[in-house]
PDB file of C-alpha atoms in Angstrom:
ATOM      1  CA  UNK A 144      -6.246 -21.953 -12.706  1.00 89.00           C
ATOM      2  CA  UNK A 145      -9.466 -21.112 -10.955  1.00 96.00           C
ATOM      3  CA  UNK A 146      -9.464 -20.092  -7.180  1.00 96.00           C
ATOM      4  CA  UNK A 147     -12.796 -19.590  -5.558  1.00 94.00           C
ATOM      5  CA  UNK A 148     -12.577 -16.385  -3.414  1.00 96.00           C
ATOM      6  CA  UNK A 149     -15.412 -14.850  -1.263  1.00 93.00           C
ATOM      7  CA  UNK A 150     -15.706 -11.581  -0.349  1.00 97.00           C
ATOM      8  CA  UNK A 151     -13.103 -10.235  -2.352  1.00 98.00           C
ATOM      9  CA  UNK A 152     -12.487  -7.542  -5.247  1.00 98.00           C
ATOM     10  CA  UNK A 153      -9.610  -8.025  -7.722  1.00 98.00           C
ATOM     11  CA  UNK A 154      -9.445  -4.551  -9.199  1.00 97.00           C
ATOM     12  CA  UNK A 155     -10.655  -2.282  -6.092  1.00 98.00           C
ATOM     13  CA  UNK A 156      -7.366  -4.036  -4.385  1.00 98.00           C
ATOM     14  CA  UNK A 157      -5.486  -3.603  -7.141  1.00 98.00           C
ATOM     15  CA  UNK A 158      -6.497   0.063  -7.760  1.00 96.00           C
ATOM     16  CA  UNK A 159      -6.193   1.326  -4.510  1.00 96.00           C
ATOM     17  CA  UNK A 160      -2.826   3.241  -4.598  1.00 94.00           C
ATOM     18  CA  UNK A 161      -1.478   0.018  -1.826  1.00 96.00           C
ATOM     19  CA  UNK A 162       0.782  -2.033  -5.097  1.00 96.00           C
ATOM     20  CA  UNK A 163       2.418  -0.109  -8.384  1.00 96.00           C
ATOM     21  CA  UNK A 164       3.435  -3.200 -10.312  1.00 95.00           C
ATOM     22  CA  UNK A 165       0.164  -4.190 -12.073  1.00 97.00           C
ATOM     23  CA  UNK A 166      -1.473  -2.670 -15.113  1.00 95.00           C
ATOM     24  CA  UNK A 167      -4.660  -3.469 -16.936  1.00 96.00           C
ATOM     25  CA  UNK A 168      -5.413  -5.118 -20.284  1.00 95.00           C
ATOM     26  CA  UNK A 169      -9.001  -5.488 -20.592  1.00 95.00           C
ATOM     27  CA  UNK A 170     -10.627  -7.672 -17.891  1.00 95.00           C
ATOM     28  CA  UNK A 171      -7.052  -8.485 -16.795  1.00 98.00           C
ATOM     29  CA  UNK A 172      -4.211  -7.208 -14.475  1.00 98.00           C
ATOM     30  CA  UNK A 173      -0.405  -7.979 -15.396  1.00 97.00           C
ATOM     31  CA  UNK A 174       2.173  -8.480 -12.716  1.00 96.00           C
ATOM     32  CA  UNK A 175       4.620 -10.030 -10.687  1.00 94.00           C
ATOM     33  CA  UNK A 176       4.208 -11.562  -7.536  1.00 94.00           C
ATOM     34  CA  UNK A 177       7.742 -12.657  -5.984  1.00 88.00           C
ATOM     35  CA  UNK A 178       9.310 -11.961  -9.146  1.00 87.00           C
ATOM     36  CA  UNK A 179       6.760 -14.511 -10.763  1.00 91.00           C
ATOM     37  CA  UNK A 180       5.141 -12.902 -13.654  1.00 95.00           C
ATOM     38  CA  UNK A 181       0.608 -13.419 -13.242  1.00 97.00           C
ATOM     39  CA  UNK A 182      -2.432 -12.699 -15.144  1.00 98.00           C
ATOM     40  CA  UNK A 183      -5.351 -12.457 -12.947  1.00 98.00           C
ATOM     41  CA  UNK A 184      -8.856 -12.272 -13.996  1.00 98.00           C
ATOM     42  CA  UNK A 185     -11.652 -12.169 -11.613  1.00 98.00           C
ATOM     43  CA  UNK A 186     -15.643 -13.422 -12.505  1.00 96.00           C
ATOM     44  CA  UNK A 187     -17.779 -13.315  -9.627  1.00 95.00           C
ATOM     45  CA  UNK A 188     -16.138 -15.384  -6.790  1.00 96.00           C
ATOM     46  CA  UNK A 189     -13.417 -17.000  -8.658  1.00 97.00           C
ATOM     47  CA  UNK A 190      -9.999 -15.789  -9.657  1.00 97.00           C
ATOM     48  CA  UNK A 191      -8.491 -16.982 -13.176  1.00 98.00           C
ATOM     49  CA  UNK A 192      -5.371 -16.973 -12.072  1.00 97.00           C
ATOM     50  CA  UNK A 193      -1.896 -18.472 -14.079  1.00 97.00           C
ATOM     51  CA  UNK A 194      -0.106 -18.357 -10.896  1.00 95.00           C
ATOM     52  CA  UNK A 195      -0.276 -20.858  -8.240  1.00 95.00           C
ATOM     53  CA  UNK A 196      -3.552 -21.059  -6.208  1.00 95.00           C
ATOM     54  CA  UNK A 197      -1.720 -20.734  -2.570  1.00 96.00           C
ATOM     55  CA  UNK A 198       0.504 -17.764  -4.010  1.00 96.00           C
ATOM     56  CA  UNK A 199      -2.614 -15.917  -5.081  1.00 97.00           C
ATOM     57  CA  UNK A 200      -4.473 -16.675  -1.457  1.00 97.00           C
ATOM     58  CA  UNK A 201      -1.473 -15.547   0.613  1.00 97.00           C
ATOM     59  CA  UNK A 202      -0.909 -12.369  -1.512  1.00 97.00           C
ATOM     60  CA  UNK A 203      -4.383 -11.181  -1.404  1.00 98.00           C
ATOM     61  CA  UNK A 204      -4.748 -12.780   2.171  1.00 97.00           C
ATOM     62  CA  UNK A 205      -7.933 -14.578   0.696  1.00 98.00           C
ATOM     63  CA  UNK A 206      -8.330 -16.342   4.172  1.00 97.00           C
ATOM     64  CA  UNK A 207      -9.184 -13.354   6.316  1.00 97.00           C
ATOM     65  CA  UNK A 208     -12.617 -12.758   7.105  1.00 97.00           C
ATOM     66  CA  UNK A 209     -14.184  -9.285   6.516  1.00 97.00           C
ATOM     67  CA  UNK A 210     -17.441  -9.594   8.171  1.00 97.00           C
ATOM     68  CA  UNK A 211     -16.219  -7.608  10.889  1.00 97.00           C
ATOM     69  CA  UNK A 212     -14.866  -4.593   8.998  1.00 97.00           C
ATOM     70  CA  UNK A 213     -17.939  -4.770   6.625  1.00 98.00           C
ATOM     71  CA  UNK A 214     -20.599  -4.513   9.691  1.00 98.00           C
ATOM     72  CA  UNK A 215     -17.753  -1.075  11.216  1.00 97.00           C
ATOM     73  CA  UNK A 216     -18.407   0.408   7.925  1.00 97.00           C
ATOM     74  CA  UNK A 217     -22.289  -0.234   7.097  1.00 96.00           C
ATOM     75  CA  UNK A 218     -22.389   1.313  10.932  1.00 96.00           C
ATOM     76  CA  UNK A 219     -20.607   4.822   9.644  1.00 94.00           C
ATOM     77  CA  UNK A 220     -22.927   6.617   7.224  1.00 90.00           C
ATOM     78  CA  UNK A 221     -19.737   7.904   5.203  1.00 90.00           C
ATOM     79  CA  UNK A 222     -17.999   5.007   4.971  1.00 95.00           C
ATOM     80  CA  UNK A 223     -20.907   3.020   4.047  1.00 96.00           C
ATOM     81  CA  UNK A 224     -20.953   4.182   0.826  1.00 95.00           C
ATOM     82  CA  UNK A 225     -17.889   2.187  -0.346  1.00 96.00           C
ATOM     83  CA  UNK A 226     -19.002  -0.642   0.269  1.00 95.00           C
ATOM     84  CA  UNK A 227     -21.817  -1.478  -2.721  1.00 95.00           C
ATOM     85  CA  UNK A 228     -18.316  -0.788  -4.941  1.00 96.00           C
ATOM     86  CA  UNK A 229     -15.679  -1.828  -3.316  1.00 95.00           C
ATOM     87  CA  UNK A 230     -16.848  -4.672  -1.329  1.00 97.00           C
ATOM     88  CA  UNK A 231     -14.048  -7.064  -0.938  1.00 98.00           C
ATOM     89  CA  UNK A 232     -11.016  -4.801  -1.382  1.00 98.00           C
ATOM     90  CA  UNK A 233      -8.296  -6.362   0.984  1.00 98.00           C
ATOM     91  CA  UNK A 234      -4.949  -4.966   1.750  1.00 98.00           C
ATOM     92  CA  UNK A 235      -2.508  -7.218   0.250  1.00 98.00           C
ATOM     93  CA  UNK A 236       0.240  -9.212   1.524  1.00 97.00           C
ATOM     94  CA  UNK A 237       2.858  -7.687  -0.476  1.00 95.00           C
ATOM     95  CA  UNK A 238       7.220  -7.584  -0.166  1.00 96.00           C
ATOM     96  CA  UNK A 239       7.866  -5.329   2.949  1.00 97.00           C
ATOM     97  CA  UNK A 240      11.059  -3.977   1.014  1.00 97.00           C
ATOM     98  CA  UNK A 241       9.026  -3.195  -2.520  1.00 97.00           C
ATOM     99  CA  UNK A 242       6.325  -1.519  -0.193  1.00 97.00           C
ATOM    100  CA  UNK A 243       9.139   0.477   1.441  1.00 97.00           C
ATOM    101  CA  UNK A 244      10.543   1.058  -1.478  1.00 97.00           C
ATOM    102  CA  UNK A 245       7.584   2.391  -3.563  1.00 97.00           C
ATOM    103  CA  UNK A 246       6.146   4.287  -0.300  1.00 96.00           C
ATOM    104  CA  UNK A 247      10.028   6.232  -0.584  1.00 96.00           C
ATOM    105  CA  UNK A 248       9.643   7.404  -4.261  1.00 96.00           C
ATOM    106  CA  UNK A 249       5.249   8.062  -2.899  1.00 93.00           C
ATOM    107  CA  UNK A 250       6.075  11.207  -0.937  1.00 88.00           C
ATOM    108  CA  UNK A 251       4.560  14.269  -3.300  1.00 86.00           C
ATOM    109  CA  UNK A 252       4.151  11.852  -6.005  1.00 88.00           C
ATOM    110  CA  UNK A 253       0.782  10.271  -8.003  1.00 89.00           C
ATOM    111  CA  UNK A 254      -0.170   6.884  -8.913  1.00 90.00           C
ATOM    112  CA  UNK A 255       0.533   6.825 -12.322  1.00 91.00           C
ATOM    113  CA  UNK A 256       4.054   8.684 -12.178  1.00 94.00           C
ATOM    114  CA  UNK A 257       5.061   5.557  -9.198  1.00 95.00           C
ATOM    115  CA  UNK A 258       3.815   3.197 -11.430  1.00 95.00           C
ATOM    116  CA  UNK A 259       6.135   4.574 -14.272  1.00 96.00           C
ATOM    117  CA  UNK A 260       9.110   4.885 -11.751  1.00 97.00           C
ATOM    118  CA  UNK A 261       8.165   1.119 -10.603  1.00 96.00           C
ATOM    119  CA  UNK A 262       8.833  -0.351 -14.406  1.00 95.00           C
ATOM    120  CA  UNK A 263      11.450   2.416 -15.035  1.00 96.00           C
ATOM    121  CA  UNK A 264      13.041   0.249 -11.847  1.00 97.00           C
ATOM    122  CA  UNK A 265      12.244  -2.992 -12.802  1.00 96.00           C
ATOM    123  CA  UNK A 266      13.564  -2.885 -16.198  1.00 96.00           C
ATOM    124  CA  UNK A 267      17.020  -1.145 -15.375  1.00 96.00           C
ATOM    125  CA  UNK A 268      17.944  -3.343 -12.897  1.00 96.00           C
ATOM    126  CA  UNK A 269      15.667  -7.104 -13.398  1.00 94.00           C
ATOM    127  CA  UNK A 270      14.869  -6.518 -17.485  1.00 91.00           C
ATOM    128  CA  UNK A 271      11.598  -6.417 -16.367  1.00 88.00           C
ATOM    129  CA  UNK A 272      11.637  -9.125 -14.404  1.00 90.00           C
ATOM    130  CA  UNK A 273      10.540  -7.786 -11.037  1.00 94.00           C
ATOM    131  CA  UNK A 274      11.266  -5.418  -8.169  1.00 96.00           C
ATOM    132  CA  UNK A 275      14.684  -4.465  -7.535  1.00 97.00           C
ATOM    133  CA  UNK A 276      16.246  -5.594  -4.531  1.00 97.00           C
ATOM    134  CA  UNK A 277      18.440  -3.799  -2.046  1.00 97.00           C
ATOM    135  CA  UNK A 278      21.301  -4.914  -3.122  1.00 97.00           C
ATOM    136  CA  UNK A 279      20.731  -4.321  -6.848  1.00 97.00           C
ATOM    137  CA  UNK A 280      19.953  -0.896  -5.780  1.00 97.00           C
ATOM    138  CA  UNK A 281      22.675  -0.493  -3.321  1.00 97.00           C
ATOM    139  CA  UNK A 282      25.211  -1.083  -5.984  1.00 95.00           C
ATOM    140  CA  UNK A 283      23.974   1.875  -8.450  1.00 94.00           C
ATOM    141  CA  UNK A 284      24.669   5.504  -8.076  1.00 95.00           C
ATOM    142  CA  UNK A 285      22.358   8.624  -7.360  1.00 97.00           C
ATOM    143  CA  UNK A 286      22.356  10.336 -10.693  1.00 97.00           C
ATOM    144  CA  UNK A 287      21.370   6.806 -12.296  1.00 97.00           C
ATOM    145  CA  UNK A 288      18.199   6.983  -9.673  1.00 97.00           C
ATOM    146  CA  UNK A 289      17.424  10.217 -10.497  1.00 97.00           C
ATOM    147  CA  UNK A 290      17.805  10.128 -14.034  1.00 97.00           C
ATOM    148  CA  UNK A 291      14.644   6.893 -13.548  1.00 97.00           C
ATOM    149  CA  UNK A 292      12.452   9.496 -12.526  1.00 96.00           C
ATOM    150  CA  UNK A 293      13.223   9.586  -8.283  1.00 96.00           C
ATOM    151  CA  UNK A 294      14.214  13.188  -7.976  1.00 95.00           C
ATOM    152  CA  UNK A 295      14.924  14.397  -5.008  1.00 96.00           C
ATOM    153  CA  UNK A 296      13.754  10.627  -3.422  1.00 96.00           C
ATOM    154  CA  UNK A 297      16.750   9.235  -4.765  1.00 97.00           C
ATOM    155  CA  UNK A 298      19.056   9.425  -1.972  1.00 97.00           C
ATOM    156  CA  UNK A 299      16.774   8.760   0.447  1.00 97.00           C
ATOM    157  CA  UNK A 300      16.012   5.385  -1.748  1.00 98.00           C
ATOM    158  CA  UNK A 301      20.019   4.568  -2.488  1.00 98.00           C
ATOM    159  CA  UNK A 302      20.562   4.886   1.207  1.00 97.00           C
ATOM    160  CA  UNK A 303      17.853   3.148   2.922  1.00 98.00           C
ATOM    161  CA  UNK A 304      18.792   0.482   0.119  1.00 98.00           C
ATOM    162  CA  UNK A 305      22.702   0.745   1.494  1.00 97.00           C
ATOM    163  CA  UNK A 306      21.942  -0.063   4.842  1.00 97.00           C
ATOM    164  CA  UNK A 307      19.274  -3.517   3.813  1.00 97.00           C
ATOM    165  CA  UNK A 308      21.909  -4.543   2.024  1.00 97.00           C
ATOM    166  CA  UNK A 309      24.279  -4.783   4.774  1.00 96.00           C
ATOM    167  CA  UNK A 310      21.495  -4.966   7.443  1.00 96.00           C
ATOM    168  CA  UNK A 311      18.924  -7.322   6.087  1.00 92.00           C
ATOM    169  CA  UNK A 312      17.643  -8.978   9.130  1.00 96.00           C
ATOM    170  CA  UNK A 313      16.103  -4.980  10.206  1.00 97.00           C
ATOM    171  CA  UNK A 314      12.807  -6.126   8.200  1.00 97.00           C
ATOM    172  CA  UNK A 315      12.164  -8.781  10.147  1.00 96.00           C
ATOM    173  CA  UNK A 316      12.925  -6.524  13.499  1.00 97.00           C
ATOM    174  CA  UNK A 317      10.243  -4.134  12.248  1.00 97.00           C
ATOM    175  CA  UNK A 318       7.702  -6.902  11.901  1.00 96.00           C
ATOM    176  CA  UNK A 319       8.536  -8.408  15.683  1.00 96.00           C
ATOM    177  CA  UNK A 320       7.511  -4.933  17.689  1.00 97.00           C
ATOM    178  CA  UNK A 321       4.565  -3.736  18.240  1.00 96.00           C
ATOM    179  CA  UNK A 322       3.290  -0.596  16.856  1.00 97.00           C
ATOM    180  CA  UNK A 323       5.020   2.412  18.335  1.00 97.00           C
ATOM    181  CA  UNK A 324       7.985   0.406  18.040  1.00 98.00           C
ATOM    182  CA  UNK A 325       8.134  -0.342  14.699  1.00 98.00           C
ATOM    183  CA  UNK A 326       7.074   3.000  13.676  1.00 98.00           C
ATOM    184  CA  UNK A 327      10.270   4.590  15.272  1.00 98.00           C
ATOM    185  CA  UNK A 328      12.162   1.992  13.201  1.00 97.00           C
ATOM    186  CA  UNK A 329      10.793   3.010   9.700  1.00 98.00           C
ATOM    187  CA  UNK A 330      11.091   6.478  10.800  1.00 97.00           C
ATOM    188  CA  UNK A 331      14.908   5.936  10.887  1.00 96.00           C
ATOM    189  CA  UNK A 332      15.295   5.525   7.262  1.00 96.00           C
ATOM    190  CA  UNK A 333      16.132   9.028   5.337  1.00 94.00           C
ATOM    191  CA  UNK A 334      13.064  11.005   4.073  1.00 91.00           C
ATOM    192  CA  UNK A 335      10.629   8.875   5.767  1.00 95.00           C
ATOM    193  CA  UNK A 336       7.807  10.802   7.882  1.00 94.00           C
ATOM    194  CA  UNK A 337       5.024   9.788   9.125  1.00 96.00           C
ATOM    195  CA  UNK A 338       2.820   9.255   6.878  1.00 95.00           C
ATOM    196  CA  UNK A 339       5.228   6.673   4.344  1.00 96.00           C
ATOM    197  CA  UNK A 340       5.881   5.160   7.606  1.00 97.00           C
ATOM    198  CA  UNK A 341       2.783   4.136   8.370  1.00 98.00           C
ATOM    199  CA  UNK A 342       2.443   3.393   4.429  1.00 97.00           C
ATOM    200  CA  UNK A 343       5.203   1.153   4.794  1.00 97.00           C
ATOM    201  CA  UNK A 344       3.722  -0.852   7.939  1.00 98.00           C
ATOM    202  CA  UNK A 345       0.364  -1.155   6.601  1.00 98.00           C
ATOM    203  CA  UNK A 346       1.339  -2.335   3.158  1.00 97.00           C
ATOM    204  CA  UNK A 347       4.322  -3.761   4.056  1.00 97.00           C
ATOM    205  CA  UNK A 348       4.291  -5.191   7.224  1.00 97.00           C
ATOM    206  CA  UNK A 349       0.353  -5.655   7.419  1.00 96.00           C
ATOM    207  CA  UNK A 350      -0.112  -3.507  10.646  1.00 97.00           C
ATOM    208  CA  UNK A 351      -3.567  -3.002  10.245  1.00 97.00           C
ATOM    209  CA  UNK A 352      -3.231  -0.930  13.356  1.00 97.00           C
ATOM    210  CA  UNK A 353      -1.828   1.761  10.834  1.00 98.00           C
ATOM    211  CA  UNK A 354      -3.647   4.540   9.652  1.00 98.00           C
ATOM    212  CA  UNK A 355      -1.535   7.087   6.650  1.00 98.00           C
ATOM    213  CA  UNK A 356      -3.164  10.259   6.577  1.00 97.00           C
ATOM    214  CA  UNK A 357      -2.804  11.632   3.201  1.00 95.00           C
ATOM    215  CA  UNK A 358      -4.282  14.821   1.665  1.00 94.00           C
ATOM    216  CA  UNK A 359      -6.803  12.430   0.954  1.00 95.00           C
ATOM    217  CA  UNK A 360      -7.799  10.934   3.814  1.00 97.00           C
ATOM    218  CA  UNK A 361      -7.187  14.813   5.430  1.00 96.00           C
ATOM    219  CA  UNK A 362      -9.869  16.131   3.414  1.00 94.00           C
ATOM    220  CA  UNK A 363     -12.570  13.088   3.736  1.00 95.00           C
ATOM    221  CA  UNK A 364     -11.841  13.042   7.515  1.00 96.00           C
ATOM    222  CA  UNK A 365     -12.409  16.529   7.832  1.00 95.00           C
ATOM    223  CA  UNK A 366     -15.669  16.748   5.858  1.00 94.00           C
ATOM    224  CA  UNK A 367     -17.079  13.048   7.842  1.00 95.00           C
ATOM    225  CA  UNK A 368     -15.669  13.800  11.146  1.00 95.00           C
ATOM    226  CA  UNK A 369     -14.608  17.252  12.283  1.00 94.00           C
ATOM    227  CA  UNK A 370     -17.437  19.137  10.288  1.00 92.00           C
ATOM    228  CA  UNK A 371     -15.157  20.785   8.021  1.00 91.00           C
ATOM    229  CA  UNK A 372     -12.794  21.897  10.786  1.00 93.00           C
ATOM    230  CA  UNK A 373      -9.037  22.674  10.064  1.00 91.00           C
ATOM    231  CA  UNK A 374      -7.465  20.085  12.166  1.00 95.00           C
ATOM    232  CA  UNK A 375      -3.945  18.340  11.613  1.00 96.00           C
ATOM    233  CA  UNK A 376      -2.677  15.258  10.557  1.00 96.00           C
ATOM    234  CA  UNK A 377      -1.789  14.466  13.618  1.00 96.00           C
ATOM    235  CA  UNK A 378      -5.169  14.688  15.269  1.00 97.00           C
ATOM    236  CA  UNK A 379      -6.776  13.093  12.693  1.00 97.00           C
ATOM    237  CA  UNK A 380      -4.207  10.020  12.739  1.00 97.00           C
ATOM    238  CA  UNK A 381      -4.599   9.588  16.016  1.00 97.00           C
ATOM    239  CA  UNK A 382      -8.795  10.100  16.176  1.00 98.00           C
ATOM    240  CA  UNK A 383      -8.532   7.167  13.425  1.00 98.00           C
ATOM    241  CA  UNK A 384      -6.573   4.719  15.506  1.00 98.00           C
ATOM    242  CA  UNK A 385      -8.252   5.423  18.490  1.00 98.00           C
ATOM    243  CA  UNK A 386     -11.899   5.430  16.709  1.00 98.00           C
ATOM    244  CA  UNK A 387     -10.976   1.927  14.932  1.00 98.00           C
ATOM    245  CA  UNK A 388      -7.870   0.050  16.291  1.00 97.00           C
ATOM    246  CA  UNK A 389      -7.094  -2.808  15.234  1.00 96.00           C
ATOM    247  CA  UNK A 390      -9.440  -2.404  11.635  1.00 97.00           C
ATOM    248  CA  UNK A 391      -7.979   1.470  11.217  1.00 98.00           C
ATOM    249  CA  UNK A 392      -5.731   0.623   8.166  1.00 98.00           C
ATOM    250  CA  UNK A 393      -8.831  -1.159   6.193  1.00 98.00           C
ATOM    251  CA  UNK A 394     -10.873   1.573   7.245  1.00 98.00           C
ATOM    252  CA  UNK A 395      -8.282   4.087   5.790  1.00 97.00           C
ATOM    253  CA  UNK A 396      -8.091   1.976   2.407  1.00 98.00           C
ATOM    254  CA  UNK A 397     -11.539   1.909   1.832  1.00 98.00           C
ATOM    255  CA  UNK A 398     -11.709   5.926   2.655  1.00 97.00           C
ATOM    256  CA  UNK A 399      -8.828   6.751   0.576  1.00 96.00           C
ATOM    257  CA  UNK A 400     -10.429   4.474  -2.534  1.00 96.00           C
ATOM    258  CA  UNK A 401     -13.836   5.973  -1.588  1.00 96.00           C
ATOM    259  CA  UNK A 402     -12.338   9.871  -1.625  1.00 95.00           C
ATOM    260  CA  UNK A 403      -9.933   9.373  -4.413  1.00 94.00           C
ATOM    261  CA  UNK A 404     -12.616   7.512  -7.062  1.00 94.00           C
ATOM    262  CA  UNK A 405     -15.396  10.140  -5.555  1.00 94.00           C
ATOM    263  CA  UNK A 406     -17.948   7.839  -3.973  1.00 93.00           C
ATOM    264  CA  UNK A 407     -17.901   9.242  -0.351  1.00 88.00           C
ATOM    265  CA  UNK A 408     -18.989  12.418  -1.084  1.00 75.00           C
TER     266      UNK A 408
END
């Protein structure tokens, strides 16, 4: 199937560290979306997609327009820079539970080692066929958790897993309050801090009000914004959600793509 997409960029979303269930072959990216399996392909401004054209719209949240956020970052001489290569990379509309999930077994971890732990999950529990859920989790032990490759995560991940089983209208409470409230909601859950928190409700929850502050995003915000300056996470979460509002998560995505790949400094 072909779906016409403007401003958008299939592997810069894909690649950004924001979704652990895809890998490349080629020109194309293997997943599941809703426990569907997709191939996606991407040639200009059209998608080859074998899934559904109004699954692939929603999850990539095709509809939204970026002129906005692409006129805040031509404006910021740093964060210009990402845009000639990652024009078009929008945060995606994934499974509030997988994002919680995979922003659990995140803290002190890489990209490639969640990605492992994602299809270590997937194929224990689903044979492959998806993201665990809750429940599936709920029902296993620690030492089975560990022994997939969640360390010291795994209790954090078994219990946070107990209590959606039981509880799973809290997802949906998350998603009604605004900001500070939801925050103190995903901060409940066992080994969550600030940072996966605000992982969680970005990627999760699309509150693009959001901004994770990550070694990453520590260093680049340092170097763009406090000239070098040792400041804290803290102060540099909040300068970002004061300096950008409502656009501070898909400022943060295309700083964290732009510091991790190299192209902002």
């Amino acid at each position: 199937m072909q779906i016409s997409c403007k401003d958008f960029n299939l592997g810069a979303t894909l690649e950004s560290g924001q979704v652990f269930g895809f890998t490349k072959n080629g020109d194309t990216y293997e997943g599941r979306i809703a426990g569907k399996p997709v191939k996606l392909r991407q040639a200009a401004d059209v998608i080859y997609s074998t899934a559904a054209a109004g699954m692939i719209r929603n999850y990539f949240d095709l509809a939204r327009d970026l002129t906005s956020l692409f006129a805040l970052l031509e404006s910021e001489s740093g964060l210009a820079k990402t845009l000639p290569v990652f024009r078009g990379l929008r945060i995606i509309r994934q499974d509030a539970w997988e994002a919680l999930a995979c922003f659990i077994i995140s803290s002190n971890n890489n990209v490639k080692r969640i990605q492992g732990i994602w299809k270590g999950l997937s194929v224990y529990y689903c044979e492959g066929n998806g993201f665990p859920s809750p429940t599936q989790i709920s029902k296993s032990h620690e030492r089975t958790l560990r022994q997939l490759g969640l360390g010291y995560r795994a209790p954090f991940l078994l219990r946070t897993a107990q209590f959606l089983s039981t509880n799973p209208q809290y997802l949906d409470a998350v998603r009604e309050e605004d900001y500070e409230g939801a925050l103190a909601r995903v901060l409940a859950f066992p080994g969550i801090g600030p940072k996966v928190a605000d992982c969680a409700l970005l990627y999760g929850f699309q509150r693009l009000d959001a901004f994770p502050v990550d070694v990453w995003i520590l260093r680049a915000m340092r170097k763009l914004y406090f000239r070098n300056r040792s400041v804290s996470e803290e102060r540099v979460h909040a300068f970002g959600q004061k300096r950008w509002g409502a656009m501070a998560g898909y400022v943060q995505q295309y700083l964290f793509h732009g510091a991790r790949t190299g192209v902002i400094y």
